[in-house]
Structure formats: structure tokens, C-alpha cells
C-alpha atoms as an extended CHARMM CRD file, in Angstrom:
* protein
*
       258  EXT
         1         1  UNK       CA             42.4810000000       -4.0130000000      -22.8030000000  PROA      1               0.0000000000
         2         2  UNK       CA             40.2630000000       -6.8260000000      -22.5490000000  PROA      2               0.0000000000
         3         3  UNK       CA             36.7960000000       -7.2160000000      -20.8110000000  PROA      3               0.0000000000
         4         4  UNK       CA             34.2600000000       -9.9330000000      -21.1150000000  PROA      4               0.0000000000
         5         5  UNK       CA             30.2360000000       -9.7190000000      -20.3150000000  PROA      5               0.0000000000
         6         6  UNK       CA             28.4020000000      -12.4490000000      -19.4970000000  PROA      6               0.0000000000
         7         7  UNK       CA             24.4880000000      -12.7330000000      -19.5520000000  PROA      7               0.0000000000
         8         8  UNK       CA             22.8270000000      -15.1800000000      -18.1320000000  PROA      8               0.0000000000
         9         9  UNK       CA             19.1670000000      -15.9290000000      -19.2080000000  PROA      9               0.0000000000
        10        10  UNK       CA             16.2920000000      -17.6740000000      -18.2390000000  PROA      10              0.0000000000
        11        11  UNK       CA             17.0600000000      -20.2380000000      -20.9550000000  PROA      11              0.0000000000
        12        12  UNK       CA             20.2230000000      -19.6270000000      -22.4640000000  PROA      12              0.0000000000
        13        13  UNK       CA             24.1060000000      -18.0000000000      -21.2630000000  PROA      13              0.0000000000
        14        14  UNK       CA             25.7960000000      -15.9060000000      -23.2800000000  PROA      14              0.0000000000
        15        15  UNK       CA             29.3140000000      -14.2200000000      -23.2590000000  PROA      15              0.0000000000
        16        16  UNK       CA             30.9810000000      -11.7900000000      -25.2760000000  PROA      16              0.0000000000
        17        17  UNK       CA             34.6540000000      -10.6830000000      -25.3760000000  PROA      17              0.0000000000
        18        18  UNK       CA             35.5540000000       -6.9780000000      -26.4600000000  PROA      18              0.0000000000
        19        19  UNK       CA             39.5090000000       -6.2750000000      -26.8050000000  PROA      19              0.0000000000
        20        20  UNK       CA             40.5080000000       -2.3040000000      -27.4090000000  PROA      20              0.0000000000
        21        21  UNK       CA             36.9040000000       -1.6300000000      -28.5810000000  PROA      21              0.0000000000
        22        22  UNK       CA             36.1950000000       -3.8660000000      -30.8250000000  PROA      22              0.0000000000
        23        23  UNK       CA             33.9900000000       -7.0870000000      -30.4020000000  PROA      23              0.0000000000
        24        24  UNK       CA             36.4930000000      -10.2550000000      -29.8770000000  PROA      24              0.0000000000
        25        25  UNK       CA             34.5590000000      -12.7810000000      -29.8120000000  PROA      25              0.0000000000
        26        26  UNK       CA             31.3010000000      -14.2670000000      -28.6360000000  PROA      26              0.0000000000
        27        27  UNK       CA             29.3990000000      -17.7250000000      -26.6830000000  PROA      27              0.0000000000
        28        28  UNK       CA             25.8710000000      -18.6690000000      -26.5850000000  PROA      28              0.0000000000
        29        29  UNK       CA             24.9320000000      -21.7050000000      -24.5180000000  PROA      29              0.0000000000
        30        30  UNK       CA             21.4960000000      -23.3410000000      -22.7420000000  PROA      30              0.0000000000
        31        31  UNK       CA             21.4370000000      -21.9250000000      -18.8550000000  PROA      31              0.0000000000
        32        32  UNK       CA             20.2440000000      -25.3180000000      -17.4430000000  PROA      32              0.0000000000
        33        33  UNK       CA             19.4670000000      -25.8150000000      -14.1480000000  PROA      33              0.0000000000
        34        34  UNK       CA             22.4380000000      -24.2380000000      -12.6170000000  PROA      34              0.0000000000
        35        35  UNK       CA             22.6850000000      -20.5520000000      -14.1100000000  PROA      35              0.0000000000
        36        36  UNK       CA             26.3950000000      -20.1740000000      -11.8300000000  PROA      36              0.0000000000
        37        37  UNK       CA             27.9340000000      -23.1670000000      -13.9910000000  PROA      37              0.0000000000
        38        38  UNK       CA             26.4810000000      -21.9080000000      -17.1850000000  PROA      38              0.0000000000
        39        39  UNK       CA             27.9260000000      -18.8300000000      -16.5970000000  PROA      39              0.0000000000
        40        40  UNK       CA             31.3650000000      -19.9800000000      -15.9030000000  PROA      40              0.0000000000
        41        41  UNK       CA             31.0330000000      -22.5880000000      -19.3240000000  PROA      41              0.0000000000
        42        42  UNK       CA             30.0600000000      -20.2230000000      -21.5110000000  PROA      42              0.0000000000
        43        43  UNK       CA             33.1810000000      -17.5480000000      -20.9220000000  PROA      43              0.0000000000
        44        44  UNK       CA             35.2830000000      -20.9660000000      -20.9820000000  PROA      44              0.0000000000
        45        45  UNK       CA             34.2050000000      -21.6380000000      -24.1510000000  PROA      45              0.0000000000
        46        46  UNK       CA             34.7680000000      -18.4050000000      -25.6140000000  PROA      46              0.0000000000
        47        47  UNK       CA             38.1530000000      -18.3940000000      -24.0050000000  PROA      47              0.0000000000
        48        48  UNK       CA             38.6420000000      -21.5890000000      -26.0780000000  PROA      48              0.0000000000
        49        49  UNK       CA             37.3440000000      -19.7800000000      -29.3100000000  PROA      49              0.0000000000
        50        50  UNK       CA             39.7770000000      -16.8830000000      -29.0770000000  PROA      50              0.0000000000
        51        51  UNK       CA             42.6670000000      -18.3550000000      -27.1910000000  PROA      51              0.0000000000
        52        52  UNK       CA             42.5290000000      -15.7400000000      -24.8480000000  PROA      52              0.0000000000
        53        53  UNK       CA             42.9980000000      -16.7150000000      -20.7340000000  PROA      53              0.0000000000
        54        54  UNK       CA             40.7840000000      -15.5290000000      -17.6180000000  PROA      54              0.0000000000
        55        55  UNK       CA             44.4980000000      -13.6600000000      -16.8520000000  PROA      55              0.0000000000
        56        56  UNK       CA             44.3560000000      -11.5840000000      -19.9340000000  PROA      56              0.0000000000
        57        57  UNK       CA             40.7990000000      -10.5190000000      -19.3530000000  PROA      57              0.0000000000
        58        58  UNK       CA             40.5640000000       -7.1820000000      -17.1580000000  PROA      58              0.0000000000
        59        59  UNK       CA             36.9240000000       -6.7080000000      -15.9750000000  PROA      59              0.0000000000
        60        60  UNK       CA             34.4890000000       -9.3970000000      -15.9720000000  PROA      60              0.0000000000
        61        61  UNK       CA             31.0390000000       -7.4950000000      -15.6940000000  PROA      61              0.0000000000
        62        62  UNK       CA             27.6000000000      -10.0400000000      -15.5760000000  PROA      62              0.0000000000
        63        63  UNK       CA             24.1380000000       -9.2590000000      -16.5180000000  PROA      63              0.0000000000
        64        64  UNK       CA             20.2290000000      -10.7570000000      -17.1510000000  PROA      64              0.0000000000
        65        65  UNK       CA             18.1890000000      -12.5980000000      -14.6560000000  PROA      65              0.0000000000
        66        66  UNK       CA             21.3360000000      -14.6160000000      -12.9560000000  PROA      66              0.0000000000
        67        67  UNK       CA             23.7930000000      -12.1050000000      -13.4530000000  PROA      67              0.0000000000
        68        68  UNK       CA             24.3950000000      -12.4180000000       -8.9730000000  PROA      68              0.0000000000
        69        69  UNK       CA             25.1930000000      -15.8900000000       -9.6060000000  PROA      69              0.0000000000
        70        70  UNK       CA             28.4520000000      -15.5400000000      -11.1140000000  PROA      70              0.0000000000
        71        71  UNK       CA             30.5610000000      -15.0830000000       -8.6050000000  PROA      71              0.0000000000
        72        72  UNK       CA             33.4330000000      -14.5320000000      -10.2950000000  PROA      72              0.0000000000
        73        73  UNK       CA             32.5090000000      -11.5990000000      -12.4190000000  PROA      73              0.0000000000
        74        74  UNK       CA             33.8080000000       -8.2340000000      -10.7870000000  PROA      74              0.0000000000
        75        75  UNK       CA             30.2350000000       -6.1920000000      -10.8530000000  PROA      75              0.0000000000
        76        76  UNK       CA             26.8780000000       -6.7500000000      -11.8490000000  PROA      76              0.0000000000
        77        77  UNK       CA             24.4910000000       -4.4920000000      -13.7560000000  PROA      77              0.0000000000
        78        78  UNK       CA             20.8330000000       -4.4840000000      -14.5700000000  PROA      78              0.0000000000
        79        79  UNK       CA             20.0710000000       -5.9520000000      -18.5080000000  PROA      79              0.0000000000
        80        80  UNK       CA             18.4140000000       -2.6490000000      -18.7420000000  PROA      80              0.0000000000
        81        81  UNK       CA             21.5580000000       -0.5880000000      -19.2770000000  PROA      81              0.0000000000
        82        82  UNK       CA             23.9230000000       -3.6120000000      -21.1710000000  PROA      82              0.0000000000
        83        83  UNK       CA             20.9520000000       -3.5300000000      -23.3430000000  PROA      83              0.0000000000
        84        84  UNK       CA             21.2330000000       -0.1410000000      -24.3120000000  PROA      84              0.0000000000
        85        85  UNK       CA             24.9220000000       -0.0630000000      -24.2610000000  PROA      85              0.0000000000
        86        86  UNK       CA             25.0030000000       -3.1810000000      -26.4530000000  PROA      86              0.0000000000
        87        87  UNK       CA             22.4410000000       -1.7330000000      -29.0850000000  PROA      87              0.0000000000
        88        88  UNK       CA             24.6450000000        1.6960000000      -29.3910000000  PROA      88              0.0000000000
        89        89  UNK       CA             27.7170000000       -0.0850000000      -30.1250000000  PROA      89              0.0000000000
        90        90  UNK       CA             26.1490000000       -1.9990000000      -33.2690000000  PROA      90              0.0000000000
        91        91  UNK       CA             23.8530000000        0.6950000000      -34.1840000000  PROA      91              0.0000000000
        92        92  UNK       CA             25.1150000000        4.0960000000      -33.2000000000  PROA      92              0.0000000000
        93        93  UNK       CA             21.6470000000        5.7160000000      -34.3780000000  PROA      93              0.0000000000
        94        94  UNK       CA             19.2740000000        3.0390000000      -32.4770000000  PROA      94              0.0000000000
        95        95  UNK       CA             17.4110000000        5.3240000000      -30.1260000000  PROA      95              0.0000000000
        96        96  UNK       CA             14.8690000000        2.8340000000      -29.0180000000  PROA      96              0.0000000000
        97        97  UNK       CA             15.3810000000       -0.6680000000      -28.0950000000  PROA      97              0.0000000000
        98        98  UNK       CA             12.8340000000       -3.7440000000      -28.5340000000  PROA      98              0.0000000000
        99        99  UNK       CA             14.4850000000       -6.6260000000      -26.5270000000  PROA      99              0.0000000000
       100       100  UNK       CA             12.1790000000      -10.0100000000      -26.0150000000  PROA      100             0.0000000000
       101       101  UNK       CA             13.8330000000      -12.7590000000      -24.2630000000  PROA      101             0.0000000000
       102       102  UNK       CA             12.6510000000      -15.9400000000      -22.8030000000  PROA      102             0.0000000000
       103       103  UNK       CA             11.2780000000      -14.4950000000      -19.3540000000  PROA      103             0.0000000000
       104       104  UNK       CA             10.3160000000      -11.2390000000      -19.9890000000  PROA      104             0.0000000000
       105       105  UNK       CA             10.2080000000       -8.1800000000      -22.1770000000  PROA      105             0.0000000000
       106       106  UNK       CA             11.4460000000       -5.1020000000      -22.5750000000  PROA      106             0.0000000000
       107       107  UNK       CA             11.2380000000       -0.9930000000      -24.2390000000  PROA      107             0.0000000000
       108       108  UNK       CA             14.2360000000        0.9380000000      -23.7720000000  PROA      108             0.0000000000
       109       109  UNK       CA             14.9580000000        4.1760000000      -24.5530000000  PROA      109             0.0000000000
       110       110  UNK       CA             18.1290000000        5.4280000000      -25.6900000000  PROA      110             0.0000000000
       111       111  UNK       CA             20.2790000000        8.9950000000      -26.3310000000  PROA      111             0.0000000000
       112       112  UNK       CA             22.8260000000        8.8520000000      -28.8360000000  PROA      112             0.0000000000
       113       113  UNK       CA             25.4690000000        7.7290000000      -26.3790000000  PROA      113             0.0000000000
       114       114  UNK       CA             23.7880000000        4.0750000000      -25.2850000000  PROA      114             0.0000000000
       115       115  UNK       CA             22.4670000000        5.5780000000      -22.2270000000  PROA      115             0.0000000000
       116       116  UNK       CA             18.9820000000        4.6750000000      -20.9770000000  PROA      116             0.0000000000
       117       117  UNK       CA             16.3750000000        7.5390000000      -20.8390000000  PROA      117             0.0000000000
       118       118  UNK       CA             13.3230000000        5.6450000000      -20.0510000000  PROA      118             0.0000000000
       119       119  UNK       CA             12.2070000000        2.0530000000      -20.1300000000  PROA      119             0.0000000000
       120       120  UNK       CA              9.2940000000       -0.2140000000      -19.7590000000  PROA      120             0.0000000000
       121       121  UNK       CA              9.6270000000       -3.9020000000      -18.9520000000  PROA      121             0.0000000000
       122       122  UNK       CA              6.8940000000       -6.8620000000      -18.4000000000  PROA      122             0.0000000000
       123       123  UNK       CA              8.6220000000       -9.6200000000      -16.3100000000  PROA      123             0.0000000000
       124       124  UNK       CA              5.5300000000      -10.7330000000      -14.3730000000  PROA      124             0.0000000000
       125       125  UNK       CA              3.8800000000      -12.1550000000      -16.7420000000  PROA      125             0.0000000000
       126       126  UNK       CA              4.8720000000      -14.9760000000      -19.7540000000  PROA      126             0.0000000000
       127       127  UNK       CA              2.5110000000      -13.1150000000      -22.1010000000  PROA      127             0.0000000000
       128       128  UNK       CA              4.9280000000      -10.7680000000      -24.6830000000  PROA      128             0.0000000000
       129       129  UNK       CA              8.0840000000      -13.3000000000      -24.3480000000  PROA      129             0.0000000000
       130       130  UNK       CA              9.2240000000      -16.4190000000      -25.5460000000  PROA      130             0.0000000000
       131       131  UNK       CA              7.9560000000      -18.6520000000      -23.1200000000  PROA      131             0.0000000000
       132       132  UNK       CA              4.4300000000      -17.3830000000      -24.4350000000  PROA      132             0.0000000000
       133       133  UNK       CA              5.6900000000      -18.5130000000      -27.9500000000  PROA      133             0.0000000000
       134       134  UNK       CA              6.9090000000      -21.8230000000      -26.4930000000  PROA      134             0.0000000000
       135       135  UNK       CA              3.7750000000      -22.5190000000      -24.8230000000  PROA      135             0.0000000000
       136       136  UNK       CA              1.6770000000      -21.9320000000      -27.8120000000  PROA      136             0.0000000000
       137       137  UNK       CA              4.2150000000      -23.8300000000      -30.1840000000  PROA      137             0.0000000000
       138       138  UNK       CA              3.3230000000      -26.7340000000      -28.2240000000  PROA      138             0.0000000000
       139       139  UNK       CA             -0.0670000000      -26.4780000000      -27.9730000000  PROA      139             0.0000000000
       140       140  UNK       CA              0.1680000000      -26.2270000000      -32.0880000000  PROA      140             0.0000000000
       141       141  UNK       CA              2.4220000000      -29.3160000000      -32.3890000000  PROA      141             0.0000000000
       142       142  UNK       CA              4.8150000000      -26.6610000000      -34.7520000000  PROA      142             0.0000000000
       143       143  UNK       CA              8.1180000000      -25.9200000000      -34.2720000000  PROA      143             0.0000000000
       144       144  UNK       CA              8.5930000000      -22.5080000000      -33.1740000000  PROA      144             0.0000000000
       145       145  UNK       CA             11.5560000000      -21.9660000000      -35.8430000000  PROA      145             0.0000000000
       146       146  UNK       CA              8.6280000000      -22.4750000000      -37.9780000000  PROA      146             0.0000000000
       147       147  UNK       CA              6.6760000000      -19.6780000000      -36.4330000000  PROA      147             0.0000000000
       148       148  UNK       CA              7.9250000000      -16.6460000000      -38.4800000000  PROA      148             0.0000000000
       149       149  UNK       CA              7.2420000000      -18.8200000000      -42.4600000000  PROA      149             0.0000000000
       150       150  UNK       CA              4.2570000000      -20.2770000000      -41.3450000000  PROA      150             0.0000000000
       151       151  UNK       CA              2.5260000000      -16.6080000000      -40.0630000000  PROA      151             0.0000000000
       152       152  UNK       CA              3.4810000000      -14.9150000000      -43.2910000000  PROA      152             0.0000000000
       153       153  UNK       CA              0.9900000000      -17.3220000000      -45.2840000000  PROA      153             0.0000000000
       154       154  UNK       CA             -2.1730000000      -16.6040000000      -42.6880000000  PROA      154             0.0000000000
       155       155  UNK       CA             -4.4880000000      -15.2310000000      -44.8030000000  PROA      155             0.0000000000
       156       156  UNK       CA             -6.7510000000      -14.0560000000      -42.1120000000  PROA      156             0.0000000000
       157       157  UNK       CA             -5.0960000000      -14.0170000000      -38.2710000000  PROA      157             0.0000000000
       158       158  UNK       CA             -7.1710000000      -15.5870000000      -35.6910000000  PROA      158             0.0000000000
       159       159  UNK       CA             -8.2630000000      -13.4080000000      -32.8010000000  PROA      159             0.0000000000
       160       160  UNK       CA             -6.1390000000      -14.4250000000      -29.2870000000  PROA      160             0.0000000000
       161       161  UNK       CA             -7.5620000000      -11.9100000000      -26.9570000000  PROA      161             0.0000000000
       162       162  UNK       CA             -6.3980000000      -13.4010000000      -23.8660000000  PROA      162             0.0000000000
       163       163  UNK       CA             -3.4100000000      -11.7270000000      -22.4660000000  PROA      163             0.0000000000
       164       164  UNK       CA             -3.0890000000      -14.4340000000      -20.0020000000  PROA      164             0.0000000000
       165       165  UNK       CA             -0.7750000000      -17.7440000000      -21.4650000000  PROA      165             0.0000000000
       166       166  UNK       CA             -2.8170000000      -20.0680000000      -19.6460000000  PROA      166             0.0000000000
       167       167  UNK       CA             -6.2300000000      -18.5120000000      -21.3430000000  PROA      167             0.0000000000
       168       168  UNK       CA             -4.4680000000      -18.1240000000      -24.3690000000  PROA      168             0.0000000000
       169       169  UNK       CA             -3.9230000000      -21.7350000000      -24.6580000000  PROA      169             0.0000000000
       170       170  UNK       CA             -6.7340000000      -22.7220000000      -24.0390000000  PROA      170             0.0000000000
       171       171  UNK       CA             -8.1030000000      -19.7900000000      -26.7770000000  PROA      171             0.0000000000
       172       172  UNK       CA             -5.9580000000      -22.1320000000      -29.2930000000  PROA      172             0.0000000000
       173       173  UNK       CA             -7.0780000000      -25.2290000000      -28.2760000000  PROA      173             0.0000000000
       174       174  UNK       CA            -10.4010000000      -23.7490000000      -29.0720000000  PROA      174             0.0000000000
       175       175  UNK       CA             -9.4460000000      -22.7480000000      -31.9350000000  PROA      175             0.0000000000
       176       176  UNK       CA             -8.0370000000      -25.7660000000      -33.5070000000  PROA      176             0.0000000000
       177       177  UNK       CA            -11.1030000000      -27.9770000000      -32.9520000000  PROA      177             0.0000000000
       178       178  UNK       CA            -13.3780000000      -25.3940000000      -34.8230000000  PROA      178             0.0000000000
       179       179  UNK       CA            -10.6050000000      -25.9130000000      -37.4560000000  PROA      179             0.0000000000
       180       180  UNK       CA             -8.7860000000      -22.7730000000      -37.5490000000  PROA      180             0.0000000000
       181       181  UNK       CA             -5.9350000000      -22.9430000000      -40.0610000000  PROA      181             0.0000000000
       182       182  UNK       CA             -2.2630000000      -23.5620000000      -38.2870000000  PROA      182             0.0000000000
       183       183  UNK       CA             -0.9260000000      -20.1220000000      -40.2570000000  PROA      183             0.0000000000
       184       184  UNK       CA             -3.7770000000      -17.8800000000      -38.6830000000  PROA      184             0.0000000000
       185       185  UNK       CA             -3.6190000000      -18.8720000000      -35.2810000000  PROA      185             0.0000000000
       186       186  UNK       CA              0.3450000000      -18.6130000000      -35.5290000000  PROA      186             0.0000000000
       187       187  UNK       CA              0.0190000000      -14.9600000000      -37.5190000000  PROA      187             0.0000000000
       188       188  UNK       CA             -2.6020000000      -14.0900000000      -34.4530000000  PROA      188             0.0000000000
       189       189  UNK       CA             -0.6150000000      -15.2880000000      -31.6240000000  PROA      189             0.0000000000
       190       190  UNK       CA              2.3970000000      -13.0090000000      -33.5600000000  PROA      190             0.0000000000
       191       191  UNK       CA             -0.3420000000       -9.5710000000      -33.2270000000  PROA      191             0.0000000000
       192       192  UNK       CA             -1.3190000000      -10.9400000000      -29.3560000000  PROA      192             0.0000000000
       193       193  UNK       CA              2.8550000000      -10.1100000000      -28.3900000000  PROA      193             0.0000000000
       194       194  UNK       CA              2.8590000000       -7.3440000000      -30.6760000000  PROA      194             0.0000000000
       195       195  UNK       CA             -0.2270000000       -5.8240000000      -28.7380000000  PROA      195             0.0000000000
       196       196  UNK       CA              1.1850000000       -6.5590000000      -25.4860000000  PROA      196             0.0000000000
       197       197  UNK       CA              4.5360000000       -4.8780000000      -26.0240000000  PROA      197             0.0000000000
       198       198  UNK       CA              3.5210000000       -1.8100000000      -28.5590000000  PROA      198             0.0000000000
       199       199  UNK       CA              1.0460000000       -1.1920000000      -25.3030000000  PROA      199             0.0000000000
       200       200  UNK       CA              4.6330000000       -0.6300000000      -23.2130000000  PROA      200             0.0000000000
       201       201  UNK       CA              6.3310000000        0.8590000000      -26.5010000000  PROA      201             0.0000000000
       202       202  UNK       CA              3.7800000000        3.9560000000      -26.2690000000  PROA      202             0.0000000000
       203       203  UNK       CA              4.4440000000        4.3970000000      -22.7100000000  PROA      203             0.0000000000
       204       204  UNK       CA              7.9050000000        5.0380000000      -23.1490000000  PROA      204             0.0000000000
       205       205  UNK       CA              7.4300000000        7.0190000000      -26.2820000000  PROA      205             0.0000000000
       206       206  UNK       CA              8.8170000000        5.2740000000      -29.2800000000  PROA      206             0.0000000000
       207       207  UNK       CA             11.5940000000        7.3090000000      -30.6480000000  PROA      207             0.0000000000
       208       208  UNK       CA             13.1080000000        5.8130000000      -34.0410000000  PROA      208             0.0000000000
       209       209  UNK       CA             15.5210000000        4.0810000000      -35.4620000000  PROA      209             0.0000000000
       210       210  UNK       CA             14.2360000000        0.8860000000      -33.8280000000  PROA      210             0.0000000000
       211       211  UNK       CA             16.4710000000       -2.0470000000      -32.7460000000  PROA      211             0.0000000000
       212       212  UNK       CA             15.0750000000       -5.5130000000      -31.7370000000  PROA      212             0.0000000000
       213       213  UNK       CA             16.9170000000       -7.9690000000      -29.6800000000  PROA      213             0.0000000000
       214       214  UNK       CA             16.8760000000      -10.8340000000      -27.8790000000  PROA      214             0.0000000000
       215       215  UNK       CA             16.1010000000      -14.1540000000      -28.7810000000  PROA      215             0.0000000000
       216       216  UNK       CA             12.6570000000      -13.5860000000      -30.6330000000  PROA      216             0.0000000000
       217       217  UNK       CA             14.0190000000      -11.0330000000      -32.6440000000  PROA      217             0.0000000000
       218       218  UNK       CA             14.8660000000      -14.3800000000      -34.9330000000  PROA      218             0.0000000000
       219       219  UNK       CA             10.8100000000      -14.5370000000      -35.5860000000  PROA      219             0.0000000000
       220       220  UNK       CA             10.2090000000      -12.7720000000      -38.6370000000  PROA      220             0.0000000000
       221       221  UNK       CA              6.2650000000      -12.8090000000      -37.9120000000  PROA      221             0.0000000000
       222       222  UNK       CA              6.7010000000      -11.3790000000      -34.5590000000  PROA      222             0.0000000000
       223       223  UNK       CA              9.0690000000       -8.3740000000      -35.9720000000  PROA      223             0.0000000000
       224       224  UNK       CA              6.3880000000       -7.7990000000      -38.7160000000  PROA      224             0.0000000000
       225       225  UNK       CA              3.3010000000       -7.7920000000      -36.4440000000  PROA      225             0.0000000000
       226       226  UNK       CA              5.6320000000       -4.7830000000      -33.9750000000  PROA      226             0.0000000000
       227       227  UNK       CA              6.2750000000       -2.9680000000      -36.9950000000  PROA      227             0.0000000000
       228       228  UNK       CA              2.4450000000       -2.5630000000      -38.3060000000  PROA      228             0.0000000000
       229       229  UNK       CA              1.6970000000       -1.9230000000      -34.3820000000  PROA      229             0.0000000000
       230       230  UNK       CA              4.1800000000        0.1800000000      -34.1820000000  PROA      230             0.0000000000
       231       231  UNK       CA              4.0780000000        2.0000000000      -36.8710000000  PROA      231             0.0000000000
       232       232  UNK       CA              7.6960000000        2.0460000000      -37.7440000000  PROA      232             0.0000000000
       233       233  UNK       CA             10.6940000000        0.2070000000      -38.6790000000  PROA      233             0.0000000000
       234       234  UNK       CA             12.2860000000       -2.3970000000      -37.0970000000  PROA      234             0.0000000000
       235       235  UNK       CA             16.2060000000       -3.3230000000      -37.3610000000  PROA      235             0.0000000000
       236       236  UNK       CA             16.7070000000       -6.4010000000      -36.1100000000  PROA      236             0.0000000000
       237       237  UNK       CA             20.3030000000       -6.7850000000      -34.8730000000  PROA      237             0.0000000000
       238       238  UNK       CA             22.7510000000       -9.4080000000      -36.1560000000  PROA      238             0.0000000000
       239       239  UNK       CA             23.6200000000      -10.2010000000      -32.9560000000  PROA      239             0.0000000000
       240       240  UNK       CA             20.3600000000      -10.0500000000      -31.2120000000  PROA      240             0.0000000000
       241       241  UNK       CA             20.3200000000      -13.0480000000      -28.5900000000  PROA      241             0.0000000000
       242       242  UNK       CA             24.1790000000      -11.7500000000      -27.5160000000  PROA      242             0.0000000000
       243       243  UNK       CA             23.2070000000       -8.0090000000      -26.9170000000  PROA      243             0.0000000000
       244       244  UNK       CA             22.9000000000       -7.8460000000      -23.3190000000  PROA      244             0.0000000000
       245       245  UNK       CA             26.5510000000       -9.9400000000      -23.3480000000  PROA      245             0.0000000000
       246       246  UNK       CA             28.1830000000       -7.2690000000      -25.2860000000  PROA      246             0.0000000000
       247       247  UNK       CA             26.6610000000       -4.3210000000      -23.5590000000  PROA      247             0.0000000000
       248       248  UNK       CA             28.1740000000       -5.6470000000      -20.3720000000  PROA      248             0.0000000000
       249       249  UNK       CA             31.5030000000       -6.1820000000      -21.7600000000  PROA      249             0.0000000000
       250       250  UNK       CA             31.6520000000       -2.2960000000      -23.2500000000  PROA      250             0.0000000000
       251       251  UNK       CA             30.5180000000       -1.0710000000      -19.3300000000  PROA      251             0.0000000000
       252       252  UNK       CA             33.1730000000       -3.4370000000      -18.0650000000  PROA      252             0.0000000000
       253       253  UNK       CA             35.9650000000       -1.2280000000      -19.9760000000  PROA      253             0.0000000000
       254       254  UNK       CA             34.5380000000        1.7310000000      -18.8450000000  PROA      254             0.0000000000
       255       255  UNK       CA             34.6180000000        0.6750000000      -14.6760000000  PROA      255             0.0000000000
       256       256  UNK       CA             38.1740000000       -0.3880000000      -15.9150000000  PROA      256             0.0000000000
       257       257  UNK       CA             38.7570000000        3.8120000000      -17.3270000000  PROA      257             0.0000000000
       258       258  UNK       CA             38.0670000000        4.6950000000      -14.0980000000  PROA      258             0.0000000000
């Protein structure tokens, strides 16, 4: 059996294959203006990758912010649950999920199965996500690849205490023409999304092992400044920007069990 999950983001569209249980194959791609065509390029392209045909696949499920744009996809779920289901299946003993993506952010709890118990997200707001970190990466002429080397040699990490991305900016701009160092106000920024999401983490409850996801999971800064918050551990999964993809592929072969 083969299913295939597809996730489209605010900024990029992923798609993962799984064939008899076991991960096949996966696509990452920028969503563009037209999340509907990204979603149908990015399974194409993994078809490509692993020879396999839209005939041989047997449930297409689709998931994220544009998941009820792609139309050809045979049910859509909320990220919420692929999340969870995606974090299980690389990390049977995750029971709490950190996933940050470009539009919002999100807490999940998890049982030992993948299901979700509780869950916290933040997608009113750009503060806690990566357009926050985009925003202030420009404001800081850095690039935000940078953002995770350049926070580990702050010395001392500048105070942001706006949780607004507008004030925020304009916090850094501040900062930067009383000469504040490029590493502090980076390392600060890191504890300002760290502060915003541990706030939603002890809502939920955090309940460990800890998985982070999504595409800021690739900041080593931000990861460090949720772990001191948190107070815990965080694994950050090797296939954290494709998570949500996955998840929706494994609840694809289960509507296809039943």
C-alpha cells in the first residue's frame, strides 16, 4: 500500500510518500502564490524521485494552512493531528510536540500512540514563528541561516519585550543605533519566541521527551533559548520541516484500513 501527504505551508509545500509503513520518499518546495499548484508540483516531484505514479498511490490525504486547496487529495485533516502522527512515527517516545512554522506556532500533546491530547497554537499573531524571525533578519541586514551561530556568541542578550513584530522592530532598530552588538539582539530576539511559546507550552502541560518541528527547528539559538525556558530537552527531528507531510501520509493508510 501506498499513500502520500501533502502539506502545504504558508511559505513552503511539502510531500511525503509512505509505502507498507515505511517512509518512501519525500518533497519540499516554496508555496508561491498559488498554494493549489504547489501542491500538485511538489507530489509530482516526488513521484519523479521514487518512480512511483499518481495510479499506484492509494490515499492522498492534505494538510497545513492550504490543505482545502488541493483538490485532488481524497480528505483533509487539521496540521494538529499529522503533526502528532508524524512526530510518533520518528520518535515513538515524543510525548510533546514543539512545531514552529512560517505562520504560526504550535504545542501539542501526545499519548504514546501519536494521538493528540491537548494542544495550544498562536496563529494570530507573527510573534513566536518564522515570519517574526524573517522580519527581524531584515531589519538586522543578517541572514537568518546565520541566526542560530551568530546567537551562541551573544555575550549578554538584548532585552525585546515587545510581543508585537511591528514594536519589536522597531525595539531593534532602537537598538542598533545605541550600538547593541548584532549577536545580542539576535540571542534576545531567540528568548522573545522562546517566551512566547514556553507561555503556550505551560498551558498544555509539557510532558517529556520533547520533539521540535517545523521549519525553525533548523535554528539552533531558538531550540536552545526553548530548552532553558523550558526546562527540558529538546529533540529536534531530522525531518522537521516534512513532519506535518508524513503525518498525513500515515492517517491516509489508516482511512485506507478502514
Amino acid at each position: 500500500m501506498i499513500t502520500a501527504g501533502i502539506d502545504i505551508g504558508s511559505i513552503t509545500a511539502k510531500a511525503a510518500l509512505i509505502r507498507d509503513g515505511k517512509l518512501a520518499g519525500t518533497s519540499l518546495q516554496f508555496t508561491g502564490y498559488h498554494a493549489a499548484k504547489a501542491g500538485n508540483a511538489v507530489l509530482e516531484t516526488l513521484l519523479g524521485q521514487t518512480g512511483i505514479s499518481r495510479d499506484d498511490i492509494d490515499v492522498i490525504v492534505s494538510t497545513g494552512y492550504g490543505r482545502n486547496s488541493v483538490d485532488f487529495a481524497d480528505k483533509a485533516v487539521t496540521e494538529i493531528t499529522c503533526h502528532g502522527a508524524g512526530a510518533h512515527f520518528i520518535d515513538p517516545e515524543i510525548r510533546f510536540v514543539v512545531d514552529v512554522g512560517g505562520q504560526d506556532s504550535k504545542v501539542i500533546k501526545i499519548d504514546g500512540t501519536g494521538k493528540v491530547i491537548d494542544f495550544a497554537m498562536n496563529d494570530k499573531c507573527a510573534a513566536g514563528t518564522g515570519r517574526f524571525l524573517e522580519v527581524m533578519a531584515r531589519a538586522l541586514e543578517a541572514d537568518l541561516d546565520d541566526f542560530g551561530r551568530l546567537s551562541a556568541e551573544a555575550d549578554a542578550p538584548a532585552a525585546i519585550s515587545s510581543i508585537c513584530t511591528v514594536f519589536a522592530e522597531s525595539e531593534v532598530i532602537s537598538l542598533i543605533s545605541r550600538g547593541e552588538s548584532r549577536q545580542n539582539m539576535i540571542a534576545g530576539i531567540h528568548e522573545s519566541v522562546a517566551s512566547r511559546i514556553s507561555a503556550m507550552a505551560r498551558r498544555v502541560g509539557v510532558t517529556p521527551p520533547v520533539m521540535m518541528t517545523g521549519g525553525v527547528a533548523r535554528n539552533q539559538g531558538v531550540v536552545r533559548a526553548l530548552e532553558n525556558r523550558m526546562d527540558v530537552e529538546i529533540r529536534v527531528s531530522p525531518h522537521a520541516q516534512l513532519n506535518g507531510a508524513i503525518g498525513a501520509a500515515l492517517l491516509a493508510a489508516r482511512i485506507q484500513k478502514q
